[in-house]
Steps between C-alpha positions, in 0.01 A plus 500: 500500500600709799868516585608748763328826417462411129168378357447338159225317315201393706638677807439837335128446448375653827753784524378856537786715631358833626656815356387815682568722797385477860138612494485556123361171380698286260518322166591132493791372294403150395735205486538530124556879504145619435318772693203379705306591816466873426419609855573873474153655529482514882349154536604139447439362153634147495493340153455841338671559168567827323497319168776548241742646754834329432852543360631382164839493329597522135832454318576621148798412284571719198142623484337159548321381813669183627325470837183633661378355828296588801746501791328219687547129551246224455168539676447207735184284491206488523402646166121481526456862601413662830201671657145541377534795265316542171714420195799440730484250782488128552460330165667780302863412571759731656405866503613671181640794689766276657662469154538122539407455135798698368863398447694496827812341643516125541726503806450726800604499865366707786736593783304644788695671774257755634505792438681413174365273227729389219380312194720353227357439154690307237454248223741283307591668173350834600712804415392668825489407866311724743528545875237690697563659839175625654453670836345772708735670747520329839741689725489450878438817701404684180123465490462783246705339224353162592152642434539606137203415273721350230626176354848514347597267216857477370549278195857403413524380141803307373586457133602135468531506123808568287341805342415852606134523593256788537300421814166645610352433844133600520292549811126490440233601751125528459285783626289335775203734461208389287347849496672812369842341453774749414868429423738798514861480376781701661873549483747692716874501556495171691213284383252435227164333542121499503252577777169312486197640678131585449308810407175351631582509873578820695839503670335538842302179451638191679473303176735738318856397428779482246790282391827610344741281306838659434858427403823692533652331195708759304332385179130438552178517300130492580181360365251693712207288382473161344254481213151519652292290261269220616513129584868394523625792292712677763754228579486365143608833355755561775678171442516547126636853545752373754616224264585749227856631493527848646301676769136485594305778331379767741123508524280743691126549528348835580195380693457288813325170448237295683494121480186289508516349849307193383758410237803668654718190509471461126546864414813705448650662805691823447844348534826691462854390421821658627805367318874522564746449212864397496749356250702213649825355376560125537519401871401854603235560765271795562248598765150627428342654811126559544298643788130420530345749743144550621298766679159419650499775761173454687417211729151431627355246741293298256524179708318656798352834385419780738145497632256733331514851642858475625680833528840347423664539162454168325831497317862573582814554297760228472835588653677464166258751346625760750855435376436495124261701286442214263643184349737693276664675796539166681662354187732802474611448861571133436705578190693783666587287805522164329867431575463568872166317530639188336828515690337532842233241422766260374709567810210390719430196286863388503535550876202269550570239231875480559444413864586154629142443612339182362336548162151428631541775761614753241205400282249532781632837615534658157189358336268638766654847486316520168175533696603860574485558124156345459150650540497361855657828611416865444672822596259769612534864403757580769696185417370290790490127437164322486437137421235246422558147623540391140330531162187344361477482124362852459497660845700505818463208739406603855564870539662710761867416568350222711713494811481130571615418145761775466638386838685227311654733243861579592657641182374857495628589848857415398505608135267803504474595868330836433214312332470259793484791744234665285284187533537509880412870506187450288387215721515699823363817342189349341421164662495566874187545707506717817530192723804369310323241286653479154311430181725266306419643155578855388209626291541717191472783437671593824267638764196290421321314777706222658401138484307402815588132482692315770844619598760241395742396773779408260454816292477737797787351700710426193485866401658590835788261433540641151512851645787381720668348193467823302639703791807277538557498127482878467626625835233771462381551856317817395278292271437253781415777747225627267344155473550393861169622648308298237730198536455503877124530470492206254688282748290597799179417309584141594387568858266794437169471686309561177688239300202296388724204416628457858862443403691552827271668750696384803831622355681172557663498155274219371239542226177316574204657321387496137816542296447583132796415277625456146319169444183710501340360816539531878700279733378462857719435798878525552728401214862565410410615145325826592652533844838505327398817319387643832824405678709655223287818506531532880878462487534735201284760676710469815816575305350783299344644815833502684668676210231768518500525881152352544445376854264220388784311332570292812135395521510378140811293563354347814190392305723362224694285750182373665349404166819334374532286812137390490502409128826307529366309800144434386471513121782261406419129478856369494531526120326817395278784619122466479176680585329457838123480461241509775167392352327569831560875479155649431659787308627264231273415202469121522309355206221293666484248217874441473576543868806707417605854420540516127819615327747428781850349515475314829770231516610576146856566382456844343747652255490838679510372857824693572467782248535757778849364563574533126404867511718540808796348315460730201450813710780423745290444812672176598324201658134540592438127555720220631754446225521121527119477482489726199755281323296190585183668369669584169636148471144374552368727225760352268427143613122514493399777260757476219360237268429382148151580377454162329299342784383821665128585500458874448153650498644852493673695224757296309842665497697174492396169350610161366854428618577858590610559856397779732442596861137460607345770715395256772516129576388294801774239555371416848141470386214719613442674169181707520217405266512856367862610552664836447448616138776440245646221717563281195659769282863576417549877477846628426497799736438268795753248369779756468428626851537149639804420284691815591416445866637146478824647364511757780473221758768278344276270291674616184460187287132475589435865416680474166304184411177696542628789287611268221160328501318833463719618216464167319128572486572832326716365220365693200303204366253441782490854640658839435830532693425870558146464632455302819129503569271443792173693495585625152817582310814674628406435860664734751546233768754320279742788556573327829763331284735793566546361851686206341783740417495640853506152656770360274727800561408540866451866423405728790490875528458793735543834331439675832833358619666483156543124510442223250567129540570200278499142629461273195312174536765329285828340605748747647781362282317580179493820301180690573376789289161672522300808421389718794295818548435710809456863595575709193751262346532171317784287379672166537696320768767236451633279777784246503694374802691796638331767288170689477461748212202733496432693179245778459360514146237768553420764761712539811530307825581651838687227683626454856533122520462171318388184676542138393511154655821456304656765724402339831839333552693799367690738727693712249414648162609774262282719282580630153287792382557775242858393428590518866498296817290546809506366852233248587403337829344150489287368784215251518486451123482874439762703312474853639659770285723757669295779342165509323535484122275573205547249222382646171415349163792312340690493830595191700583428860710191564557327834797261518521275804 
């Protein structure tokens, strides 16, 4: 069952909740509380298991063990086994290392409110109930603490019996190295634990790494090694030792050990146990806190290795390895700062989940933030953000911070703006050719030869709009000035004489040549889809250029207006925008057998037909197409493309099926479907769907947009798919972070940190209470609006503020401001409340407008 944000029974079977920092990799917390998907070695590793890594609890009464259980719930079917491994795999049952064959709790619930997971474990008649809170810090504007290579587990144990109980909570982790495994115990004034590494791999080797399990329990004990033995000896001996009253015996081995790779699944990993102890009176509760930290310092491009003879260094250091010497130091930082890290992470979570946004919107926004904690993203040595499109099972999917995929991603710019700016800076520093052409994939290591494939219209023009977005969010005109020459050159490539694609050679603001785009082919001829990117880029460049005193700004705006007028007049068929094709143009590759240009949209109703307008809404550019036509186009997408899959024929990848509903990439309601249409036309991909849904909300089609969002989240219900892994070309797909725009659209949030203004115009009824999370500039917090009152609270950072704008203020002529225990004059005009003096609202401060 799934009820709200709580999952039970079958709806826990697909859950893997990523625990890890931005760019550190992560470990998955399964729906029953197990640890799966160990993706911490600088590459994806879906379905990986560091066997016998788990937590267990024991209760003793008067020297007798009365309870011993693995702190997990039931494993969900199937039980036939998984994979094709020797001695473990299909036909061998669940993997032994998951501990499914040991006593565990009958009843468990999983509450997932990213970035916090809470699991409750209980059983009728059991003397103990256990609650787990698991997280990795997620603090807006604080990318350092949000990039810690740790997973934090806090187990709260309650004594439900009538007797005093001695309770032990054991964390067990296996050494992942099959050669030269070494476990080293340690203790200091704060924590006690074991570091697991290898003596067989030099520390400068990219395969080197270590894991540390630690606790800050005042009374703690260690078992540095489980019994080594053979066959099933390790876990057999551990469980019998754990069942005995008293503490696990310490055990150490002097020599590293190699395992036989052929029989490794059946052999005995070098597992350690770190145990906290506490005596609990009846009804008393106690917390046992553990930090699991990792350190795999060297990254290497093993998905696309350097060519032989390259002079570049083939490896680079992870950002987190420049901050911490090893896993023990990362664990020490987490313990020392635990209270603040939890408090600030919880503050963010509560600001988001206590909003009045519909549940499906909160789910879609929060769930896809987890992609930042997956192997989809990396942080390079200087901290710059780099991303794949998603994750294959054991390697990144489609390298290079692909601009036409990351175009859709909206979360990072608002929550971690320094990381978003770093991605823009890398793009212009490493991907631009002398004539302005942009490669749309950043190659690693930095400085290697650029990709010489087509330039992508959507990626190249979208990056200009995102630069405008980052500038308005930061107010950092110095940063913009440094990038401007490259930004300008990228725009003017559209009409450059050596643009081999022939985009806009006559400078009329209309794209006509071969236009490569995110559906991995080229469109030919004018179309609103890619021209929308171009229009938005021209208008953004005009505004940035004026701010910098560039005389070409007027030319850009003139081209924008010409293009807008032509598209509105010629590319709209009365219901929606379409592509104009001229098969007689000798430059276009007509297939002689089919008599058509393959992979085109033509008269189709395309999900991204007005995506340029969506970008303009998010970035604050205003209208770039006729607003009534845009609304009609979005209504058509809802009418024609939002459908049940029951009777739909899909020859593409299957991301929705049976009676599930989704928004198809392209349909042809007026006929004229090409024999070989644009690729992926029959698919439902969540990043596209959220873009369309949030745009519907922006344009007043609120019910329609929310219907789409609910349909997507119903597909990711924990039973059919993992709620924290929306996939497209692989897992944790970056495009799905377009879902953050749902928050922006529902709150009507706008921003301009250059002028110190933010705006809220909720899509909900003005008479209702509205509450939402927001983030902009260097600050984040919550806003609450009721008739006659707007209260802005800063929860982190600080906000320089001159004015607040809202549609709810449009009929208002007088208002008063309360700030820092005092009043302030305020002038209201045109829906804008203009403060008498600029203010800086700091963390834990509020500014209230009464009207």
